[in-house]
PDB file of C-alpha atoms in Angstrom:
ATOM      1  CA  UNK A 227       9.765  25.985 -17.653  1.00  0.00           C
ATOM      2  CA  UNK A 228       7.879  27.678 -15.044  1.00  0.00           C
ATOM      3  CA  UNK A 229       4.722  25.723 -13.477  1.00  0.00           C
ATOM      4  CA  UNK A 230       1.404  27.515 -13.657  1.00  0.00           C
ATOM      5  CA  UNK A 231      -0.736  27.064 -10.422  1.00  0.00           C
ATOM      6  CA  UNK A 232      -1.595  26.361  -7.482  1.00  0.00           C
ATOM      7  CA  UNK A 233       1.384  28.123  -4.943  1.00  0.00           C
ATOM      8  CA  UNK A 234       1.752  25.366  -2.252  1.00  0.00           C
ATOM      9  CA  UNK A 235       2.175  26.012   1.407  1.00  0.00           C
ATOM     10  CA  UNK A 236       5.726  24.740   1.867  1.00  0.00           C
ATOM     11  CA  UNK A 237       6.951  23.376   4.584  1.00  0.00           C
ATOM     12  CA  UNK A 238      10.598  23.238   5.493  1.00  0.00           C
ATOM     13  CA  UNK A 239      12.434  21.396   8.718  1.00  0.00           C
ATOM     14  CA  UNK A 240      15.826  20.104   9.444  1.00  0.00           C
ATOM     15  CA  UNK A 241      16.601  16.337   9.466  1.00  0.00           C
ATOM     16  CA  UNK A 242      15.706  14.321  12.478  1.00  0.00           C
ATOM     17  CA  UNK A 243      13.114  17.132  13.680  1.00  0.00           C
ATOM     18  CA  UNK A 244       9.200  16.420  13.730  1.00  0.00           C
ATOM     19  CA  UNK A 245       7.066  17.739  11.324  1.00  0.00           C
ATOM     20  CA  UNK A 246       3.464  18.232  11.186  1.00  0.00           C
ATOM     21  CA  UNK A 247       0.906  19.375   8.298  1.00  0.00           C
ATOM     22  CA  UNK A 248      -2.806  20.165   8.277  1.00  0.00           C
ATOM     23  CA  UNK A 249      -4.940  20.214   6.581  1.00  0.00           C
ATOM     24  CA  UNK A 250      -8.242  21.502   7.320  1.00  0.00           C
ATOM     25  CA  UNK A 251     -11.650  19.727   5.430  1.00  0.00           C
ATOM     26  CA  UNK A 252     -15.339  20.820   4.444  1.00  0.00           C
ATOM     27  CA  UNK A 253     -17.466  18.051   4.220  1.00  0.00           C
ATOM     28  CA  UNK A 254     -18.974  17.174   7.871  1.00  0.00           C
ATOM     29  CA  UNK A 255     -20.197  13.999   6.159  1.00  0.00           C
ATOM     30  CA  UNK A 256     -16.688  12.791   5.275  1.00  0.00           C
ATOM     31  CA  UNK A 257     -16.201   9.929   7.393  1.00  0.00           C
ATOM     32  CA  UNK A 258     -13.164   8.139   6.154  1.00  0.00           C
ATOM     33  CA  UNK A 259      -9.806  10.463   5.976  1.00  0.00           C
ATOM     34  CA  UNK A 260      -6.586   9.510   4.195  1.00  0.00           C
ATOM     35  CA  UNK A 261      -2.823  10.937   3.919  1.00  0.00           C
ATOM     36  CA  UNK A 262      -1.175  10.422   0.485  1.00  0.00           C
ATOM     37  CA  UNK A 263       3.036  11.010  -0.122  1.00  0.00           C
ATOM     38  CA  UNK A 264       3.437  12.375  -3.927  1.00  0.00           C
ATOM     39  CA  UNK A 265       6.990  12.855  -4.866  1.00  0.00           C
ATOM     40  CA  UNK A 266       8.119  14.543  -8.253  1.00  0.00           C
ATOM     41  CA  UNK A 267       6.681  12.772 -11.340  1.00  0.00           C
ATOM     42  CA  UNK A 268       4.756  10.057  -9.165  1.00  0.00           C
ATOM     43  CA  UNK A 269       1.499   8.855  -8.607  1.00  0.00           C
ATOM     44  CA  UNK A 270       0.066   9.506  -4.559  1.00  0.00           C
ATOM     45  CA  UNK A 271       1.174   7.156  -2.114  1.00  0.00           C
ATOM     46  CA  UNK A 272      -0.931   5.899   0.577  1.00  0.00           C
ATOM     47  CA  UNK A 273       0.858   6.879   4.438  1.00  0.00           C
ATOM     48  CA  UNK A 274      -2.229   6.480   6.817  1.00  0.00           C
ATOM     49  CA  UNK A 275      -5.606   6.454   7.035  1.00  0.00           C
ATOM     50  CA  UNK A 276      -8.105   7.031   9.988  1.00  0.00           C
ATOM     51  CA  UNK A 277     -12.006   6.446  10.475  1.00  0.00           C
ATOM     52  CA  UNK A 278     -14.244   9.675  11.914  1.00  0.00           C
ATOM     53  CA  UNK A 279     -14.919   6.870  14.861  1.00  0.00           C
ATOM     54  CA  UNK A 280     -11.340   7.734  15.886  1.00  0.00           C
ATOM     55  CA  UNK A 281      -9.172  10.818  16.581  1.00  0.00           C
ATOM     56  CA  UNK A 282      -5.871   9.087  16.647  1.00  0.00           C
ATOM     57  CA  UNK A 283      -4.375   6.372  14.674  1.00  0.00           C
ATOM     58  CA  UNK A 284      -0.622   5.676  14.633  1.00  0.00           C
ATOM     59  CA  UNK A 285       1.899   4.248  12.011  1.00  0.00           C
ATOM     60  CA  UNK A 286       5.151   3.858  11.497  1.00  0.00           C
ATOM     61  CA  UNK A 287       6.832   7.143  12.237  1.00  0.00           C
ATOM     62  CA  UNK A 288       3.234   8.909  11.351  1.00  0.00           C
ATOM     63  CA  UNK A 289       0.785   9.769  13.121  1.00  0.00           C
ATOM     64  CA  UNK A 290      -2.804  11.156  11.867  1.00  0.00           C
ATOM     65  CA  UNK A 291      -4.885  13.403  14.228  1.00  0.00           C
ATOM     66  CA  UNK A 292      -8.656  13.958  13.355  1.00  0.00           C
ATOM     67  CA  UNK A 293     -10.907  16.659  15.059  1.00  0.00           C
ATOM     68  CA  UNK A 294     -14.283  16.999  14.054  1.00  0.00           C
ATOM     69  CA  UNK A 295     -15.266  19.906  16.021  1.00  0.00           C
ATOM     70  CA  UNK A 296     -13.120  21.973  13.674  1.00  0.00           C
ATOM     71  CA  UNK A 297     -12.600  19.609  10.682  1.00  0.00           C
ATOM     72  CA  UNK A 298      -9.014  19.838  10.743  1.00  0.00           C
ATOM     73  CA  UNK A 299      -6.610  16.713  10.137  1.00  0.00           C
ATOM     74  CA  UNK A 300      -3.014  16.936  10.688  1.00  0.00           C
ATOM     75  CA  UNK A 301       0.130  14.459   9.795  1.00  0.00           C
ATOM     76  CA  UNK A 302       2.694  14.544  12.154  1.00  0.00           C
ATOM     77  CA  UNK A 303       6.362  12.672  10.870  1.00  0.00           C
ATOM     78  CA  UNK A 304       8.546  11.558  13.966  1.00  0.00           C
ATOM     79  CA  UNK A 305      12.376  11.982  13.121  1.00  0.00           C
ATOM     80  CA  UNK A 306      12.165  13.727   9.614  1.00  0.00           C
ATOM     81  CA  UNK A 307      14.360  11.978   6.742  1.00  0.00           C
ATOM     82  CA  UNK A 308      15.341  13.796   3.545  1.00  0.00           C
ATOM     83  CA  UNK A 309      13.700  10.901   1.843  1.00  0.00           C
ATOM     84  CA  UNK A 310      10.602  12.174   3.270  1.00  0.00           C
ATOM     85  CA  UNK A 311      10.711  15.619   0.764  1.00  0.00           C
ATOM     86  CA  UNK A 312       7.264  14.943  -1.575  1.00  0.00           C
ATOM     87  CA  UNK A 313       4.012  16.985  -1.470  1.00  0.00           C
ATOM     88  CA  UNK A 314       2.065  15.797   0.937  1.00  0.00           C
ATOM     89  CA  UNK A 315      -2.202  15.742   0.401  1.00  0.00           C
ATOM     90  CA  UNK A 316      -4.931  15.309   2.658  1.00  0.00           C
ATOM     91  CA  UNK A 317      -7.984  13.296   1.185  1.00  0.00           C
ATOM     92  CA  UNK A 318     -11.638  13.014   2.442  1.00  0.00           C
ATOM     93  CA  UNK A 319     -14.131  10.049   1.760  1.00  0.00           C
ATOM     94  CA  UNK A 320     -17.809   9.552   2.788  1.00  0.00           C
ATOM     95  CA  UNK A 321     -19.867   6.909   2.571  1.00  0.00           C
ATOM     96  CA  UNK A 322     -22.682   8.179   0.390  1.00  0.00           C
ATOM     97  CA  UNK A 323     -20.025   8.365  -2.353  1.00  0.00           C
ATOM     98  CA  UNK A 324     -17.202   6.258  -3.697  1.00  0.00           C
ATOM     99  CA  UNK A 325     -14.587   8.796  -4.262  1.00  0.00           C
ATOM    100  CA  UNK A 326     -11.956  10.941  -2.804  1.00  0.00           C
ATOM    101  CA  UNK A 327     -11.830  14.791  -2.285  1.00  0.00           C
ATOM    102  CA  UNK A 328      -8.089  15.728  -2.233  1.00  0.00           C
ATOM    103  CA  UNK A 329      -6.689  18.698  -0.240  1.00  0.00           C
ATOM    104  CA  UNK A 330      -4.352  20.994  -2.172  1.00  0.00           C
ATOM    105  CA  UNK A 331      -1.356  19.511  -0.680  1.00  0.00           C
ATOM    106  CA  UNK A 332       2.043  21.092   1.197  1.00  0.00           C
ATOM    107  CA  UNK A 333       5.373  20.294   0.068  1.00  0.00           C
ATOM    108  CA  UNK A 334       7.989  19.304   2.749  1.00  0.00           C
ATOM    109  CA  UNK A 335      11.231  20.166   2.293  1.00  0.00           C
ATOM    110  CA  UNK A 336      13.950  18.559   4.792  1.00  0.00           C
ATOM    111  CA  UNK A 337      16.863  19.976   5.328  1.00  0.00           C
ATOM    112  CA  UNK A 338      20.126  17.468   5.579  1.00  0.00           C
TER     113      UNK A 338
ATOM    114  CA  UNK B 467       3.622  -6.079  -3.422  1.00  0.00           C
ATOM    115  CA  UNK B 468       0.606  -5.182  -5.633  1.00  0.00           C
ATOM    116  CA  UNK B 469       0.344  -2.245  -7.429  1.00  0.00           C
ATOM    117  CA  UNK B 470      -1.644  -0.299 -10.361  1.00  0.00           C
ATOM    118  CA  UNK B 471      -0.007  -0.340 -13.275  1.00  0.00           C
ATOM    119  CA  UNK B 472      -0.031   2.561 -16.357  1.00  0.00           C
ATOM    120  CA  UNK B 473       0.232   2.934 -20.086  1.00  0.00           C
ATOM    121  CA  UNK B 474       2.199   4.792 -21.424  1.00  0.00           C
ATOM    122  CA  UNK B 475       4.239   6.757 -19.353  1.00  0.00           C
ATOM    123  CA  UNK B 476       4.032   9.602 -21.455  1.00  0.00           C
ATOM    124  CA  UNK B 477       2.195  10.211 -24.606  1.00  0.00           C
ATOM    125  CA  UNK B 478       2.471  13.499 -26.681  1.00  0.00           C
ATOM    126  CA  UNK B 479      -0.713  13.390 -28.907  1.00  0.00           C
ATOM    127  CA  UNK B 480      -2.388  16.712 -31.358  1.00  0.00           C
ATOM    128  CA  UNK B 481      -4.869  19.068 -30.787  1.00  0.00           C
ATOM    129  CA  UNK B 482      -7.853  17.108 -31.816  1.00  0.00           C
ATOM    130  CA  UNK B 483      -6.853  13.591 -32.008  1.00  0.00           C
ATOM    131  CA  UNK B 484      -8.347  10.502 -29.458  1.00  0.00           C
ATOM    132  CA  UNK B 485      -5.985   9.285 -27.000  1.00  0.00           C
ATOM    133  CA  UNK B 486      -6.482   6.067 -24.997  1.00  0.00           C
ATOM    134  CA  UNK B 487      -5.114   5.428 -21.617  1.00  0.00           C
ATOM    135  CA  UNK B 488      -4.329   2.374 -19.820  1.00  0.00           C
ATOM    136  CA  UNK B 489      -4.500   0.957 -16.727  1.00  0.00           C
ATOM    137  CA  UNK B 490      -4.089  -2.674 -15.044  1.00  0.00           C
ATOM    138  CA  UNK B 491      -5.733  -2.300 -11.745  1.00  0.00           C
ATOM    139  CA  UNK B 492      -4.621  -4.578  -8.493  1.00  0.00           C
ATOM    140  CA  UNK B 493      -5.881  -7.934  -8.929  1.00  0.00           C
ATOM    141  CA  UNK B 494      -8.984  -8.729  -7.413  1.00  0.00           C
ATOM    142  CA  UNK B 495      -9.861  -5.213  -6.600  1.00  0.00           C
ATOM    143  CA  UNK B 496     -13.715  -4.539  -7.433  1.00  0.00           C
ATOM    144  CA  UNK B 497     -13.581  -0.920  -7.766  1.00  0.00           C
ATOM    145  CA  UNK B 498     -11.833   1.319 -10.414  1.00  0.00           C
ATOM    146  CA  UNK B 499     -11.118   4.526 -10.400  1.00  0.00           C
ATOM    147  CA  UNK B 500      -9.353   8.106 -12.982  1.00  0.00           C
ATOM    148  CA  UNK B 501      -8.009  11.154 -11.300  1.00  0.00           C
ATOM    149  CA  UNK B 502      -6.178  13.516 -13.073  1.00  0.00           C
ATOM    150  CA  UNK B 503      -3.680  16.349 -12.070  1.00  0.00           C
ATOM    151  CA  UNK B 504      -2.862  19.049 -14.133  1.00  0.00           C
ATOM    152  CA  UNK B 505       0.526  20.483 -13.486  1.00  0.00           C
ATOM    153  CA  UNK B 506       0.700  21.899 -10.086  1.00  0.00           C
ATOM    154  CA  UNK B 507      -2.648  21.614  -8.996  1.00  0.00           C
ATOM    155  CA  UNK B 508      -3.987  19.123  -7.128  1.00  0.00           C
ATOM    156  CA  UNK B 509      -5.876  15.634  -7.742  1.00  0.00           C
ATOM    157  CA  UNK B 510      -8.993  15.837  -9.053  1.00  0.00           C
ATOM    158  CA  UNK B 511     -11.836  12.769  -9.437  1.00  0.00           C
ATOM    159  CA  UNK B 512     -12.862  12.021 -12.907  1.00  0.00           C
ATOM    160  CA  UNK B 513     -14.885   8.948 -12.709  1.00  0.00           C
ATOM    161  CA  UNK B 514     -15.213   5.526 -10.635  1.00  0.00           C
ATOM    162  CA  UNK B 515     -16.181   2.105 -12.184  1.00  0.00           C
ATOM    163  CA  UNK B 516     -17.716  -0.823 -10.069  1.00  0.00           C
ATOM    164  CA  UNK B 517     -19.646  -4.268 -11.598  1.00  0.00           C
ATOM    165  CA  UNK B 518     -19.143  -2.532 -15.405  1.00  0.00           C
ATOM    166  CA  UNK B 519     -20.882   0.431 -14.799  1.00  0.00           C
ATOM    167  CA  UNK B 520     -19.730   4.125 -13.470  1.00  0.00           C
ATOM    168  CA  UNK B 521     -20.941   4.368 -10.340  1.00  0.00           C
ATOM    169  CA  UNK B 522     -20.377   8.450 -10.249  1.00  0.00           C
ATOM    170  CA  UNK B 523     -18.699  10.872 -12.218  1.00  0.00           C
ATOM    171  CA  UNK B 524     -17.144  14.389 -12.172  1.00  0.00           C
ATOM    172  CA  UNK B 525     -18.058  17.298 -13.778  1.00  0.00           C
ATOM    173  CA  UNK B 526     -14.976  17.030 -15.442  1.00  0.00           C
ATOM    174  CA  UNK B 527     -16.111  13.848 -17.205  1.00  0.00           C
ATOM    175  CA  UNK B 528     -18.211  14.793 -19.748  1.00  0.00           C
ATOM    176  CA  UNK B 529     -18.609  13.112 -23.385  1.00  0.00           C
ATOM    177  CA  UNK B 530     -15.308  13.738 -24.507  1.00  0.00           C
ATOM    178  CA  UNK B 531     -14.204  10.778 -21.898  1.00  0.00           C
ATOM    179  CA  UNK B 532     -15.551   7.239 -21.793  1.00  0.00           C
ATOM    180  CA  UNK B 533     -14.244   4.171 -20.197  1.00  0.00           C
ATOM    181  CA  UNK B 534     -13.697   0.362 -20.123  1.00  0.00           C
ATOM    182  CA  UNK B 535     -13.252  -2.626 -18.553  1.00  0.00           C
ATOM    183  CA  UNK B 536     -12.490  -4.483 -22.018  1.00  0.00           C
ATOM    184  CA  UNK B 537     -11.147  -7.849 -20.386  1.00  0.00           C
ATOM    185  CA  UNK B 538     -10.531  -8.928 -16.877  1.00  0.00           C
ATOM    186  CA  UNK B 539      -8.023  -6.823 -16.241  1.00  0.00           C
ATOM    187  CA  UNK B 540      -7.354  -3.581 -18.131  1.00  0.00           C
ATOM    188  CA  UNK B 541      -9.105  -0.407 -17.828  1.00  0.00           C
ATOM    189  CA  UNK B 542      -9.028   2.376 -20.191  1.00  0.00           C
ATOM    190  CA  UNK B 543      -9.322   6.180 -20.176  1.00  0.00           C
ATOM    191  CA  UNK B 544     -10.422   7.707 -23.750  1.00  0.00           C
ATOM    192  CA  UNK B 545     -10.118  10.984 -24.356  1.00  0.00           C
ATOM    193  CA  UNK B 546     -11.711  12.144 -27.831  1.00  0.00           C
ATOM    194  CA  UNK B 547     -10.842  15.373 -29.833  1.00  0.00           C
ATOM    195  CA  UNK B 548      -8.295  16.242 -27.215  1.00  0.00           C
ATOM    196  CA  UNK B 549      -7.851  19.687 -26.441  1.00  0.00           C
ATOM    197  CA  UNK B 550      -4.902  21.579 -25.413  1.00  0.00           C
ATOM    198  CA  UNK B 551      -6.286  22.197 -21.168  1.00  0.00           C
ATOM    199  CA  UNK B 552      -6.673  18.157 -21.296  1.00  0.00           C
ATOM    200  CA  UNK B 553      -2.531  18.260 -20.720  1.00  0.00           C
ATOM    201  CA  UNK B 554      -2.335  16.678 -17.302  1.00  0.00           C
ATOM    202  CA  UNK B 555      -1.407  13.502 -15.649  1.00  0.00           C
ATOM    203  CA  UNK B 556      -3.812  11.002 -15.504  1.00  0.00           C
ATOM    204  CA  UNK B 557      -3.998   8.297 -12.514  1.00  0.00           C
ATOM    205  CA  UNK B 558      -5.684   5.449 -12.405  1.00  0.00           C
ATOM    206  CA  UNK B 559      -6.504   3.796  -8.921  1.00  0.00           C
ATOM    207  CA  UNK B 560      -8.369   0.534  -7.516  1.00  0.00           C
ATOM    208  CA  UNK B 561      -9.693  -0.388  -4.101  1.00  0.00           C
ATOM    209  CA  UNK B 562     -10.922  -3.753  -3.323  1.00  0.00           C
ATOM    210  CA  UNK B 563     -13.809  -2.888  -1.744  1.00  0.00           C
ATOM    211  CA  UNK B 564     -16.465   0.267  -1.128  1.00  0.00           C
ATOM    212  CA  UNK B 565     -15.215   0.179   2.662  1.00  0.00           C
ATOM    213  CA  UNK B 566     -12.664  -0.322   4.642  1.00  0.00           C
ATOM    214  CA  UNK B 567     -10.091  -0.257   1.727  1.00  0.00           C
ATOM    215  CA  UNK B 568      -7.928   2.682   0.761  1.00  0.00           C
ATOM    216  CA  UNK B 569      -8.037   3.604  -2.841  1.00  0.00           C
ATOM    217  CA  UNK B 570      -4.315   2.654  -4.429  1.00  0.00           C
ATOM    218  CA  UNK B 571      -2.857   4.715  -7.332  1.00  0.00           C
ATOM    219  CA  UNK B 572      -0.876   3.980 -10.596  1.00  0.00           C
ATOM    220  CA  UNK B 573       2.316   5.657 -11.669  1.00  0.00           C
ATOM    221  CA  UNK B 574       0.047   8.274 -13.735  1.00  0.00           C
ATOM    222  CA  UNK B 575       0.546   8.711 -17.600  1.00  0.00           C
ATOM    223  CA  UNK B 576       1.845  12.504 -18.197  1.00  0.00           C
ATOM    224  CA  UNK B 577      -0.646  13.672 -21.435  1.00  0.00           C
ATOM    225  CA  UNK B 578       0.831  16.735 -23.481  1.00  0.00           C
ATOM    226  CA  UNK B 579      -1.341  17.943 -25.961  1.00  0.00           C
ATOM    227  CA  UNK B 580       0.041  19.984 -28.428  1.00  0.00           C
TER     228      UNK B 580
END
């Protein structure tokens, strides 16, 4: 049946290209910044995470990008694989709470 | 490699009746968490559990919901007099500490209420 909600921003790229999502955040108080991976019918998967002390913070094929001026938070994926198709969410922390604010996600659809 | 662990996978349950969700957190994490996600939308908090206590809640999580640690290493989700907008997925998550950890999540357990 058809879903009911949210429309996600959808991202689409060919294989072996970069990608990069944003995501853009609220809170100035957030401090601590994550990037989940949900595919179909799973629970989020951590990618990367990065501090407010930093801008930059690489992983394995992923990178995370945090400005503060403008509250914006991007993911870029180096060399785009089709198992890299999920939803992709954006998740902000701060320290006078114990919980996470998630982002409303954009799927990324690659392209073989 | 660690990892939260849900039950059931799915449960189809009536308008009205109490549903109880499971969870078996990542050993020796300290801090417990529910998010749910109805269909399509995005993750939302419910409630976080630290020392046998919640430590802060959503709006979301009002009486109809309670939870427990009832041994040393479940931790449930009830959901009384379910209602038909309570159809979501349910996740449950654990970090091991309040900093400096990222918050891991379980498989979710898909609730239809009919």
């Amino acid at each position: 049946g058809e879903s009911v909600g949210l429309h996600l921003p959808t991202l689409s790229v060919q294989e072996g290209d970069n990608s990069i999502i944003n995501c853009a955040y609220s809170n100035s108080a957030s401090d601590y910044f994550i990037w989940y991976k949900q595919e179909s019918g799973k629970g989020p998967q951590f990618i990367i995470d990065i501090r407010s002390n930093m801008d930059k913070r690489q992983g394995q094929r992923v990178t995370v990008l945090l400005n503060k001026t403008v509250k914006h938070l991007s993911l870029q994926i180096a060399a785009t694989q089709p198992g890299d198709s999920a939803v992709y969410f954006c998740a902000e922390n701060n320290n006078a709470g114990n919980m996470l604010t998630f982002g409303g996600g954009t799927r990324l659809m690659v392209k073989p | 490699e660690p990892e939260v662990t849900q039950t059931p996978s799915h449960q189809v349950t009536q308008m009205g009746q109490e549903v109880i969700l499971r969870c078996v957190p990542i050993s020796n994490h300290l801090y417990f968490y529910w998010y749910r996600q109805i269909l399509g939308q995005k993750v939302e908090f419910l409630v976080s559990f630290y020392n046998n206590e919640i430590s802060e809640k959503s709006e979301i999580f009002d009486d109809q919901f309670s939870v427990e640690r009832p041994d040393g290493s479940n931790f449930t989700l009830k959901i009384r007099s379910t209602k038909l907008e309570d159809s979501a997925m349910y996740f449950c998550a654990s970090k091991g500490s309040y900093s400096g950890n990222t918050i891991y999540f379980g498989e979710g357990s898909w609730l239809t209420v009919v």
